XYZ file of C-alpha atoms in Angstrom:
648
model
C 16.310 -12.293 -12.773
C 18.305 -15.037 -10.779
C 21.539 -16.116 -12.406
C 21.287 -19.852 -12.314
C 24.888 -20.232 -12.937
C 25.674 -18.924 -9.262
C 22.881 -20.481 -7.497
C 20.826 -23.345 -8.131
C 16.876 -23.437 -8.027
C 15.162 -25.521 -5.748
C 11.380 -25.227 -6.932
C 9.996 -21.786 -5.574
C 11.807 -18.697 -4.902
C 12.127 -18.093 -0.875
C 10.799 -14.293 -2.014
C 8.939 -13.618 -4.740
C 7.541 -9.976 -4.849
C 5.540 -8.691 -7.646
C 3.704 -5.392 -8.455
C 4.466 -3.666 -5.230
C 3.288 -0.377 -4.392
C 3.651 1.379 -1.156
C 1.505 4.898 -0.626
C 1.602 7.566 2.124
C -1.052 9.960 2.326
C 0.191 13.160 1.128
C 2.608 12.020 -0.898
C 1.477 12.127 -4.335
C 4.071 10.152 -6.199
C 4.012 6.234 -4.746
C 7.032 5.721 -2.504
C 7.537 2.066 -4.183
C 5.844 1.986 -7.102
C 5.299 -1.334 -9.391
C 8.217 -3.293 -8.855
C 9.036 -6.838 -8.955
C 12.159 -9.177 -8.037
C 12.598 -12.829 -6.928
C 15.523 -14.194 -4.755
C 16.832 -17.704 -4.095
C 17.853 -19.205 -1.394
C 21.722 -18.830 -0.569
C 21.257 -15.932 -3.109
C 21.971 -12.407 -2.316
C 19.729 -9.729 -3.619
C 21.730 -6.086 -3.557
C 19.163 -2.833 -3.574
C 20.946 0.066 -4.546
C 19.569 3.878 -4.334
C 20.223 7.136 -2.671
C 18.101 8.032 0.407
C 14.487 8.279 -0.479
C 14.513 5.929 -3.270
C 12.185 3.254 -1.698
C 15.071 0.805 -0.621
C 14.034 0.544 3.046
C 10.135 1.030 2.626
C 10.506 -2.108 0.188
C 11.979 -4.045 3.238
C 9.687 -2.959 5.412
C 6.326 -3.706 3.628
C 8.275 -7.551 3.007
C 8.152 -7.537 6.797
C 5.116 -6.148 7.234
C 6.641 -3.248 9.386
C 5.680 -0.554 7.581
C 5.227 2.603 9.937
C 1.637 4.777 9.581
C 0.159 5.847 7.765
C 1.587 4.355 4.852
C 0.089 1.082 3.239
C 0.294 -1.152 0.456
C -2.290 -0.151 -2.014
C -1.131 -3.296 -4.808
C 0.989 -6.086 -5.493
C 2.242 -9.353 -3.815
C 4.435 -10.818 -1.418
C 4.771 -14.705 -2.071
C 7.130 -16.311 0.301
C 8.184 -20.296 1.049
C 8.438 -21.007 3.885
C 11.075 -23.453 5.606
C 8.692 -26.202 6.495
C 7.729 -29.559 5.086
C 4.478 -31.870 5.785
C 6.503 -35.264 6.442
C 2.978 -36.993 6.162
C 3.011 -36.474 2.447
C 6.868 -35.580 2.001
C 6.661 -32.254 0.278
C 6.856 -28.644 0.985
C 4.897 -26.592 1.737
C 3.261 -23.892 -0.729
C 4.067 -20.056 -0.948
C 2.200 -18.034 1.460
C 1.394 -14.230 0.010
C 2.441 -11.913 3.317
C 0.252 -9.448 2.532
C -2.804 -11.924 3.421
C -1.834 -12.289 6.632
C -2.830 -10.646 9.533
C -0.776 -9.299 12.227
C -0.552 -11.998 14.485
C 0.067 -14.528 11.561
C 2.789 -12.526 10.389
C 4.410 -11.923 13.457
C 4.950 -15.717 13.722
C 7.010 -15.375 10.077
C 8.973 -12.545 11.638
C 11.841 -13.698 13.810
C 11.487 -17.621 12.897
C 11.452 -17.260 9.096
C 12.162 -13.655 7.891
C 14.852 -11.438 10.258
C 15.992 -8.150 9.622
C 19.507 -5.939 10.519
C 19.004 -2.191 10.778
C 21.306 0.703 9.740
C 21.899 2.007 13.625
C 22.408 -0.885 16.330
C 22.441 1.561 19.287
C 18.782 2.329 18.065
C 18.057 -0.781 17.694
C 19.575 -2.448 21.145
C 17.626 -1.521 24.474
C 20.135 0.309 26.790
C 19.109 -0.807 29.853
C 19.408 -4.478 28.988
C 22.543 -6.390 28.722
C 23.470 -8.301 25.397
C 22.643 -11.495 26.782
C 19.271 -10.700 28.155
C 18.326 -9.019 24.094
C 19.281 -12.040 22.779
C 17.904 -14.806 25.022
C 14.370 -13.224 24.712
C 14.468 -13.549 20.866
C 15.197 -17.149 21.184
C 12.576 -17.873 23.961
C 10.433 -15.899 21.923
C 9.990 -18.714 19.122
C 11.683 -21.393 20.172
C 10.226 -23.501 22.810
C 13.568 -24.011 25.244
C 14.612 -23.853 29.046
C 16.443 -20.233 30.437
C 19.324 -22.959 30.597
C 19.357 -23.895 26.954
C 18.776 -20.744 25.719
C 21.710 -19.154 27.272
C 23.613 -21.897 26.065
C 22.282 -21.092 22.206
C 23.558 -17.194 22.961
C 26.455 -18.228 23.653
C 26.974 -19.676 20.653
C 25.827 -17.229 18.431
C 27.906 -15.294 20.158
C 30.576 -17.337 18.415
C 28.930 -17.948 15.895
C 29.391 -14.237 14.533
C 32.902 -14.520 15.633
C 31.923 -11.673 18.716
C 33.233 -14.456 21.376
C 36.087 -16.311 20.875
C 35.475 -20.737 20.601
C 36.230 -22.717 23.726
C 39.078 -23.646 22.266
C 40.366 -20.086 21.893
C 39.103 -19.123 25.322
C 41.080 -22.421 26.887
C 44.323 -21.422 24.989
C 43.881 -17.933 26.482
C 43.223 -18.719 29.974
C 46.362 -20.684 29.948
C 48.783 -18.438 28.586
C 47.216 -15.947 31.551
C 48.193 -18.346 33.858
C 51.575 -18.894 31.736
C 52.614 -15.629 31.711
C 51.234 -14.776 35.382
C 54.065 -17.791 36.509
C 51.177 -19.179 38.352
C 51.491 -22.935 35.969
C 49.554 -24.593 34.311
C 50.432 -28.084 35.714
C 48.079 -27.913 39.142
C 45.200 -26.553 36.959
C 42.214 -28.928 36.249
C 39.504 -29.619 34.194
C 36.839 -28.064 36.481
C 38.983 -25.245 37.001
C 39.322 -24.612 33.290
C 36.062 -25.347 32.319
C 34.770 -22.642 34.972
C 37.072 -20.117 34.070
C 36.295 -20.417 30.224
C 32.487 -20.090 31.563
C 32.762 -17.104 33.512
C 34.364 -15.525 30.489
C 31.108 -16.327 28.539
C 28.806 -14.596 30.821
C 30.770 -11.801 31.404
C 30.301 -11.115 27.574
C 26.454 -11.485 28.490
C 26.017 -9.394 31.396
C 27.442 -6.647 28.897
C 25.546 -3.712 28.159
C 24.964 -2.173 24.804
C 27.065 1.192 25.453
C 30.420 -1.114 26.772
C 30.894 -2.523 22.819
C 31.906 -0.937 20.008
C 30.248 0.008 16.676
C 31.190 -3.442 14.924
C 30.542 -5.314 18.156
C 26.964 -3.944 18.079
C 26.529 -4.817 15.037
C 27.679 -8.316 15.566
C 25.108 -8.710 18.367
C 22.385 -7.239 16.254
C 23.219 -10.549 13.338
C 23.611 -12.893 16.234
C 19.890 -11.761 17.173
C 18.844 -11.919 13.725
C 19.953 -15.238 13.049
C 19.038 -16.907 16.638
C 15.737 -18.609 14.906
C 17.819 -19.496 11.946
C 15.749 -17.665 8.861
C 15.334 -18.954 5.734
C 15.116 -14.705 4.642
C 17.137 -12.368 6.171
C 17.495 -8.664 5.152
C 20.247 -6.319 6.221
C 19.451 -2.823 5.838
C 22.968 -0.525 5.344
C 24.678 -2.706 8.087
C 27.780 -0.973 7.343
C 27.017 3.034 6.831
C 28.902 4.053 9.677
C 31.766 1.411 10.026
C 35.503 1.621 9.704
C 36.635 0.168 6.114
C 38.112 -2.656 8.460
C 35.122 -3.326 10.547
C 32.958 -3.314 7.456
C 34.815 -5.972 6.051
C 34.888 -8.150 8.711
C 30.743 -7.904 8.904
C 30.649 -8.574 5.070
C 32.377 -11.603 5.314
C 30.400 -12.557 7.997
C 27.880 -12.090 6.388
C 28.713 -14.048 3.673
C 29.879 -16.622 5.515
C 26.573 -17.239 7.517
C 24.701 -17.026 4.482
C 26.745 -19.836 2.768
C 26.778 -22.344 6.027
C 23.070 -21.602 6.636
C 21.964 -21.169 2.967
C 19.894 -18.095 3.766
C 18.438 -16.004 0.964
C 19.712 -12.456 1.780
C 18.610 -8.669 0.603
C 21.250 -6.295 1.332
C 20.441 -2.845 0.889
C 22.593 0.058 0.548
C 23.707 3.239 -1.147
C 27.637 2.266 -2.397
C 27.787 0.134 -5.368
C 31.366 -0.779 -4.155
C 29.964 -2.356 -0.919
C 27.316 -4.626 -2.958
C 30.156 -5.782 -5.697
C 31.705 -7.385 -2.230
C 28.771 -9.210 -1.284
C 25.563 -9.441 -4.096
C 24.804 -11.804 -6.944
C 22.443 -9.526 -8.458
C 21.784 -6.208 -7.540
C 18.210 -3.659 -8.595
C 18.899 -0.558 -8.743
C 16.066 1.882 -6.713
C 15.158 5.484 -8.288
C 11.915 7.477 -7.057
C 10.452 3.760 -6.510
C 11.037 2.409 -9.240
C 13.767 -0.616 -10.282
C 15.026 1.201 -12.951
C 17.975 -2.044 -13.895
C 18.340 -5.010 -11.987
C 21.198 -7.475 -13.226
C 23.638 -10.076 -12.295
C 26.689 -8.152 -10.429
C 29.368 -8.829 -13.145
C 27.178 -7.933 -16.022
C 25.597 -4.509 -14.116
C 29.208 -3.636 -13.708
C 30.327 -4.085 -17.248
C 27.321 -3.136 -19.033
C 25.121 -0.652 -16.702
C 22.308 0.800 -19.111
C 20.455 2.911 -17.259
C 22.074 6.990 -16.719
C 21.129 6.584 -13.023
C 22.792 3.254 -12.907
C 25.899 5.108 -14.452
C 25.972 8.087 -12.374
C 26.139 5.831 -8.870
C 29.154 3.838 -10.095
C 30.635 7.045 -11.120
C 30.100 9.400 -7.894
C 32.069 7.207 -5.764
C 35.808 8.291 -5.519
C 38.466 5.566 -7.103
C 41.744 4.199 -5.868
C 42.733 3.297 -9.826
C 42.107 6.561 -11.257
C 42.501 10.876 -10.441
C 39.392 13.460 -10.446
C 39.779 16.665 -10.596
C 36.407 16.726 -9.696
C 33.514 13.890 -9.070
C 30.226 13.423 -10.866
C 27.409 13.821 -10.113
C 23.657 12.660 -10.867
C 22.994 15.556 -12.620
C 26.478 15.019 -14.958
C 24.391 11.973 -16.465
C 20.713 12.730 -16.587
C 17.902 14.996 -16.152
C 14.016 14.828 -15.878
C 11.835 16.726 -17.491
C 8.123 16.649 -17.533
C 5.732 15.407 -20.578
C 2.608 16.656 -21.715
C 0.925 14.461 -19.832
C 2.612 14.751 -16.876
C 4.854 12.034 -16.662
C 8.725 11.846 -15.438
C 10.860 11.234 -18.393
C 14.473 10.632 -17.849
C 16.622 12.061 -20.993
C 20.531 11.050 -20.387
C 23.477 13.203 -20.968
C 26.989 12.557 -22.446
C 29.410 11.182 -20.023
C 31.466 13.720 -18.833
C 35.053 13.178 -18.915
C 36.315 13.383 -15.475
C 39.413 11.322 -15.180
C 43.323 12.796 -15.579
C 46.651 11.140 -16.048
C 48.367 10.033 -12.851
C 51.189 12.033 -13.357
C 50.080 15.238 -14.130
C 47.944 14.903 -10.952
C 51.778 14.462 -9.557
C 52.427 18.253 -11.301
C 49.668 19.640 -9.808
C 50.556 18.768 -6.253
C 51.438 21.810 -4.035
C 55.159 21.796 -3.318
C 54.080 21.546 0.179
C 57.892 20.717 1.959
C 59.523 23.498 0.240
C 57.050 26.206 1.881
C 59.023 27.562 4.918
C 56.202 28.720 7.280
C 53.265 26.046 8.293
C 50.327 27.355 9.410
C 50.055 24.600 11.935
C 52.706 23.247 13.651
C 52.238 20.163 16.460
C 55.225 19.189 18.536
C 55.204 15.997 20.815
C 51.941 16.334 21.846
C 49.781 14.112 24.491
C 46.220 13.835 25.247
C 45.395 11.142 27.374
C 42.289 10.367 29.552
C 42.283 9.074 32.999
C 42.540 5.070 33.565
C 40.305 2.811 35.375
C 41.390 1.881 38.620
C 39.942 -0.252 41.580
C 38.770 2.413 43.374
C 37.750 4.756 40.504
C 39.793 6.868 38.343
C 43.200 6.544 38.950
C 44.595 9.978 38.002
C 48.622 8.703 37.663
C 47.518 6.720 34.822
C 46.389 7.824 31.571
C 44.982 5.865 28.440
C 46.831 7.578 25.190
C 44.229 8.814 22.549
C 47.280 11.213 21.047
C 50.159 10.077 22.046
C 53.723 11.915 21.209
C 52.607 13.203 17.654
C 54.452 15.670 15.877
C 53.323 16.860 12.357
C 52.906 20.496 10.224
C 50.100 21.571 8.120
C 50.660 23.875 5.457
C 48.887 26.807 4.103
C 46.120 26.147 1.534
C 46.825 22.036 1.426
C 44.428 19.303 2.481
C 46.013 16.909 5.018
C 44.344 13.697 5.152
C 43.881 12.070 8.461
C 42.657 8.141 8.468
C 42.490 5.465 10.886
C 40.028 3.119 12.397
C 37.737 4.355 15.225
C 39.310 4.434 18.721
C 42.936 5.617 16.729
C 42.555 9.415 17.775
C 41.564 11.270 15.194
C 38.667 13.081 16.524
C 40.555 13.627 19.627
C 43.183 15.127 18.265
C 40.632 16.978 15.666
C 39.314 18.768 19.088
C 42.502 18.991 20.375
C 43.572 21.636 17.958
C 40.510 23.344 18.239
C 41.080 23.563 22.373
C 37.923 21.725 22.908
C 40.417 19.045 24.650
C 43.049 20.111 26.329
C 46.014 18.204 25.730
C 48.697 16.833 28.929
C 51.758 17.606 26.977
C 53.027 19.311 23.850
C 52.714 22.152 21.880
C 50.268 23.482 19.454
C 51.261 26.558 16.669
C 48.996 28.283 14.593
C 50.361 31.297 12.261
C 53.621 30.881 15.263
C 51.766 31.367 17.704
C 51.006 28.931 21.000
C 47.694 28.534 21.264
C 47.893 26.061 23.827
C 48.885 29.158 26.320
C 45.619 31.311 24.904
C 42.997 32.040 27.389
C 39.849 33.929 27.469
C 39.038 36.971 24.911
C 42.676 35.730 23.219
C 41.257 32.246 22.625
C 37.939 33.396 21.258
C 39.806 35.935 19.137
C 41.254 33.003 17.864
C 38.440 30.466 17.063
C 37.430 32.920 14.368
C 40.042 31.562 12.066
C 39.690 27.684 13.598
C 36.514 25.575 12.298
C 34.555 22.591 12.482
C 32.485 20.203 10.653
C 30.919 17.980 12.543
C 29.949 14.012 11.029
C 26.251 14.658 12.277
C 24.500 17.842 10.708
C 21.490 17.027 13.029
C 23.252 16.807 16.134
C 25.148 19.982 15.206
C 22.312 22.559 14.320
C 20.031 23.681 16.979
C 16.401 22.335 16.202
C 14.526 25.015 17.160
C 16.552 27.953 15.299
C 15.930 28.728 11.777
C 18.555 27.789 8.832
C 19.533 31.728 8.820
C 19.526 32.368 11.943
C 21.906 29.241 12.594
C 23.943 30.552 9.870
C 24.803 34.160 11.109
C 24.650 32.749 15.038
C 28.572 33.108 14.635
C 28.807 36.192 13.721
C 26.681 37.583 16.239
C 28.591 35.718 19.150
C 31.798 37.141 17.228
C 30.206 40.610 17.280
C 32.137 40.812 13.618
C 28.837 42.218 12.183
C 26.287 44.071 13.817
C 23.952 45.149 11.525
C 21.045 42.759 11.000
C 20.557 43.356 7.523
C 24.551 43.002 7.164
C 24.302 39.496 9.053
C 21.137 38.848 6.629
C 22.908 39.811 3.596
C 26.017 37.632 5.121
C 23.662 34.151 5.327
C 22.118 34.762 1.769
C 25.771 35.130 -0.069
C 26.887 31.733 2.062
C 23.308 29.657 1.603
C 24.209 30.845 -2.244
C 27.407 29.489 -2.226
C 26.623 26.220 -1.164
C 24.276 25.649 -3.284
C 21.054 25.934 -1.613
C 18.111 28.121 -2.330
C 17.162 31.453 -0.624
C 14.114 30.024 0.444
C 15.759 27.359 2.933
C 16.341 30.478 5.163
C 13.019 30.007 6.762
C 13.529 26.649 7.375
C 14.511 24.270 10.464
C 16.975 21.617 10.494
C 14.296 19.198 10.465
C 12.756 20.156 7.125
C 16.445 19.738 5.306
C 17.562 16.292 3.611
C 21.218 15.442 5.231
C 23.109 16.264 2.451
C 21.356 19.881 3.097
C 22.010 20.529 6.334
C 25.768 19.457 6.237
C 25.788 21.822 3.596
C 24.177 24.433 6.659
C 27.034 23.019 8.821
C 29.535 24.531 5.982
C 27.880 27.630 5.261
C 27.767 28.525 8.883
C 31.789 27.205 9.466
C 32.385 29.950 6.208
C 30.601 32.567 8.005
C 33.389 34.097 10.047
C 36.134 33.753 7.033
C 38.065 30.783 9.037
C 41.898 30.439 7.926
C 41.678 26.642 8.878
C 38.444 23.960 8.765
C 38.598 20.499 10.361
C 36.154 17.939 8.668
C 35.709 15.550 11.132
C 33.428 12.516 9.536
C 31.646 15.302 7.625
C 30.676 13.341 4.309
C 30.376 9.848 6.199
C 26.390 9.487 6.271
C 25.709 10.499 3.093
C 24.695 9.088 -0.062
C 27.662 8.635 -3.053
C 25.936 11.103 -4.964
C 25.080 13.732 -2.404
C 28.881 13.207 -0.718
C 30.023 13.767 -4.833
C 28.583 17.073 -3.887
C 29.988 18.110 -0.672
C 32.949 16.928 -1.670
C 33.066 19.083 -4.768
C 31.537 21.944 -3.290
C 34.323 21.731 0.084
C 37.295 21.781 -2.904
C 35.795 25.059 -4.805
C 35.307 26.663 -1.483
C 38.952 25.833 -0.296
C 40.144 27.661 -3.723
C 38.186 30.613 -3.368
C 38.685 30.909 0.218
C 42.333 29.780 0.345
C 41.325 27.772 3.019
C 43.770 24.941 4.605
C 41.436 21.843 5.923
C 42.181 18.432 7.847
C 40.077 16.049 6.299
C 39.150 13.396 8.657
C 37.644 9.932 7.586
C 37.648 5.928 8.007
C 37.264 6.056 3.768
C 40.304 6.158 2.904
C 38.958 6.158 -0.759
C 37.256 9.761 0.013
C 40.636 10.958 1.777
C 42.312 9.792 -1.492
C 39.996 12.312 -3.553
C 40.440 15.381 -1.386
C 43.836 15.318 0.248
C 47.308 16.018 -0.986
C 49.098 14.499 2.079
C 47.798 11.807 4.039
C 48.267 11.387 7.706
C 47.894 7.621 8.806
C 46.822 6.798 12.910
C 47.068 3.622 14.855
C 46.263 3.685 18.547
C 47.292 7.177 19.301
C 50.309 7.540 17.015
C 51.436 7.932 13.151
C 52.033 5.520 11.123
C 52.901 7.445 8.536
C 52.232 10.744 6.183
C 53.122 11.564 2.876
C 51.639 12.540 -0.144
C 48.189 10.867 -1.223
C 49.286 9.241 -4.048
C 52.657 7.573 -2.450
C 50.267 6.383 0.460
C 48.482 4.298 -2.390
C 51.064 3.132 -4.406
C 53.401 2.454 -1.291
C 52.647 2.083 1.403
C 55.451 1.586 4.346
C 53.585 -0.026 6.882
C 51.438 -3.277 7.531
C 48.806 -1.150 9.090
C 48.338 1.244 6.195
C 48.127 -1.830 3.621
C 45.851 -3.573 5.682
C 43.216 -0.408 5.723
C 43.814 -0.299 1.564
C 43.307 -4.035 1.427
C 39.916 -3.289 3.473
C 38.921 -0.881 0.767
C 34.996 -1.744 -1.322
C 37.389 -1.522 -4.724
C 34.309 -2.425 -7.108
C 36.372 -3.063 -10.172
C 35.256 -5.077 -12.754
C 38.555 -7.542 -11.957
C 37.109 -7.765 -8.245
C 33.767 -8.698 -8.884
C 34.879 -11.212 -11.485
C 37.318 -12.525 -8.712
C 34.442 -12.727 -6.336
C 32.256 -13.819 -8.688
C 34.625 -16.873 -9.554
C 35.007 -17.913 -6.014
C 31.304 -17.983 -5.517
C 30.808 -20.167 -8.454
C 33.560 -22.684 -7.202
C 32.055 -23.033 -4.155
C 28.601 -23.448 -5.478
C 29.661 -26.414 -7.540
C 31.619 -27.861 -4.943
């Protein structure tokens, strides 16, 4: 399975896992079941599969972490450990995990095998600072003073590039001083060297909710790595990142695995994510490895129709969709006599259009006279941080002095990285934020002056949908009522076998069955219940949607869906949306103007396709440069680099 050309052997795999099959009671198809892989050391191991496909479970039995009741009914873990008996100068042997106990496998965990997971808020304790979370891993195995082991955070701290070297710290201190005409003659050593310290432990005495997304996620590797593993797993360490921050924490990634020669299984759902990082990559369906292969070969030669539907679901900068596949445009399953799964594939379907007919089909969106929202010079700021508290003549700009027009029927794009505005300005228009300054038209009208019964006249045509389904439907109502809740706050319908009649025709139209009706949020898959989240923005027959993150957490294939499904409801509906995302490949797809926003202001906006092929500012190219491409001329550019730096 390893490709020898990329990474050398050196006796035993670090991993070797064979026949392994993971059961929970109930279930009555094995959530892992029967597979086999080895990995290398330095070598990365990509697992690809939607949600439910055994990706994580497999992690979790390496580790021994699985959660109850489930258990692993066959198969083997073999794994070398990083040790060698000097007394007769020769490694030591593989060690099957699955022997061990819980106490001996605890000592592998941390000092041999680490793991990243998905959600580093989850992960982090919140009443703990940074420093404190990371000093007790190292304490934990390693058998150092408080003093030393502050000393190694710091460094890992730098390490994963979340605290700048001494060198950089010096160099700032001293422009500070520079630029604050104070001099930096009179200055010495000791003075330096405490000021450069102070800024260390300030980053240490930092709690968990003062960093940011990719700053979490920084702490969470510096954590993983304290022990330095010989194994370390990252489990979708980049779902919810901007396309900048997630390549920054590849290349991290890559980097620490190169300098420390770990062996590394990185598991996720976008094939475009492991052609950026992965030698060879299994693909996960319903448990099974249904192809694993060297990157450059699964790319140019994928056999399997499941394998082929994942690199197809994913929206492309080098070619137009009308519409995107989906699993179900390549395969199907269909049950034998004996009551096995067979997997029968389908023709590809042909999908892609000419660049410049896509150019045709563009709404002629400047020569329409009337917008159907118009923003003027508008300002939302919140109040800055003072000595004494909020100081209430200073504002920090999330929207500042933005002036665009939306017009009926189109899809305006809106992209930039997290912090830039977007959602603030998203719930801005809706009046959820009010804004300091500026104007806000719908249909001509100010609704920045609405109040009252005016205003909730008014929010019938305005919609949302939310990035988290989960955190947007009420647990403890049922799927229908949660759908016709609107219209009953609305008092639009008030016949409850009207508002019935109302949630079947909109659970219909997205493309879920009658019987989810009875159903709470909980018992729904996430591609399900943002699929509630649209059915219930539909039910009041909305003029105007925002989709704010809406397709974000979702598999490729299930967001091929939702995607789909949100561009056949906008033509039925004639419905005009602002699509709001960090993918800027997924804005691409759905958008016929895009709307680009750095720290409170546009960069620029113009059609989709003169965004790609042109872009005007530094900004914009550096968020298209950031892009997971997953062309077959990227991975062989990757894969060349790799190789040269192997046999150097």
């Amino acid at each position: 399975m390893t490709d020898s050309s990329v990474v050398p052997k050196d006796g035993h795999p670090v991993l070797d896992v064979r026949n392994l099959r993971v059961e929970f009671p109930g279930i009555k198809q094995p959530v892992v079941d029967g597979i086999s892989f080895t990995l290398e050391r330095g070598q990365t191991l990509g697992i690809v599969g939607e949600s439910g496909s055994g990706k994580s479970i497999t992690s979790l039995a390496v580790m021994g972490l699985l959660p109850n009741p489930g258990r692993v009914t066959q198969g083997e873990v073999w794994f070398q450990e990083d040790r060698t008996d000097k007394s007769i100068a020769r490694e030591s042997q593989p060690i099957d995990l699955l022997t061990l106990s819980s106490s001996q496998l605890a000592r592998y965990r941390g000092e041999q095998m680490a793991m990243i997971f998905q959600e580093p808020m989850s992960s982090l304790n919140p009443v703990f600072t940074i420093g404190d979370q990371l000093i007790e891993a190292i304490v934990q195995y390693q058998p150092v003073s408080a003093a030393e082991a502050r000393r190694r955070a710091v460094y890992l701290l730098q390490e994963v590039k979340l605290l700048p070297s001494d060198e950089r710290l010096r160099e700032q201190y001293l422009n500070s001083l520079i630029s604050a005409d104070s001099g930096s003659g009179s200055v010495g050593e000791r003075q330096i060297n405490q000021a450069i310290n102070q800024q260390k432990l300030a980053w240490l005495e930092r709690y968990p909710h003062q960093l940011s997304g990719g700053q979490l996620q920084r702490v969470m590797i510096a954590i993983a790595i304290s022990c330095n593993p010989k194994l370390l797993i990252a489990d979708e360490p980049t779902t919810a990142l901007d396309v900048t921050v997630q390549a920054t924490i590849l290349e991290l990634l890559q980097e620490l695995r190169d300098r420390r020669e770990m062996a590394m299984i990185f598991i996720t759902h976008d094939l475009g994510i492991i052609a950026e990082i992965a030698d060879v990559v299994a693909v996960m369906y319903k448990g099974k490895i249904v192809e694993c292969k060297p990157i450059l070969d699964l790319f140019q030669h994928p056999q399997h129709p499941y394998t082929k539907s994942l690199l197809a679901c994913r929206p492309r900068l080098d070619r137009e969709s009308k519409i995107l596949p989906t699993i179900a445009d390549f395969m199907e399953e269909i049950t034998s006599a004996d009551g096995r799964i067979e997997i029968i594939e389908k023709p590809q379907p042909e999908l892609t259009i000419d660049s410049e007919v896509r150019d045709v089909q563009l709404p002629q969106i400047r020569s329409r006279p009337d917008p159907i929202l118009t923003v003027r010079n508008l300002k939302v700021g919140f109040p800055a941080q003072g000595i004494f508290g909020k100081d209430r003549q200073q504002y920090n700009w999330a929207v500042d002095d933005i002036s665009f027009a939306v017009y009926p029927g189109e899809t305006l794009g809106l992209v930039g990285e997290s912090g830039c505005g977007k959602s603030t300005l998203a719930r801005t228009i809706l009046r959820l934020i009010e804004p300091q300054q500026g104007s806000i038209e719908f249909q001509g009208q100010d609704i920045t002056k609405l109040r009252g019964e005016a205003m909730q006249i008014l929010r019938r045509d305005l919609q949302i949908v939310f990035q988290n389904p989960f955190s947007a439907l009420n647990p403890r109502m049922s799927i229908c009522d949660l759908i016709i809740e609107p219209l009953v706050i609305h008092r639009t319908v008030k016949s409850s076998g009207q508002r019935r009649e109302r949630a079947e025709y909109l659970l219909n139209r997205v493309g879920l069955n009658l019987d989810f009706l009875k159903c709470y949020p909980h018992q729904l898959s996430g591609g399900q219940r943002q699929r509630v989240c649209i059915a219930r923005a539909l039910a009041l027959n909305p003029k105007f949607i925002i989709c704010d993150e809406s397709v974000s957490a979702l598999d490729v294939s299930i967001q091929a869906q939702v995607l789909n499904l949100l561009k056949e409801l906008q033509r039925e509906f004639n419905l005009t949306y602002i699509f709001i995302s960090h993918d800027l490949s997924v804005v691409k797809f759905m958008s016929d103007r895009i709307m680009v926003m750095n720290q409170g202001k546009i960069e620029e906006i113009d059609y989709a396709h003169a965004i790609y092929r042109s872009p005007q500012t530094d900004y914009t190219r550096k968020l298209i440069a950031s892009i997971p491409i997953g062309t077959i001329d990227r991975i062989q550019e990757l894969f060349d680099r790799r190789s040269a730096l192997h046999n150097l």
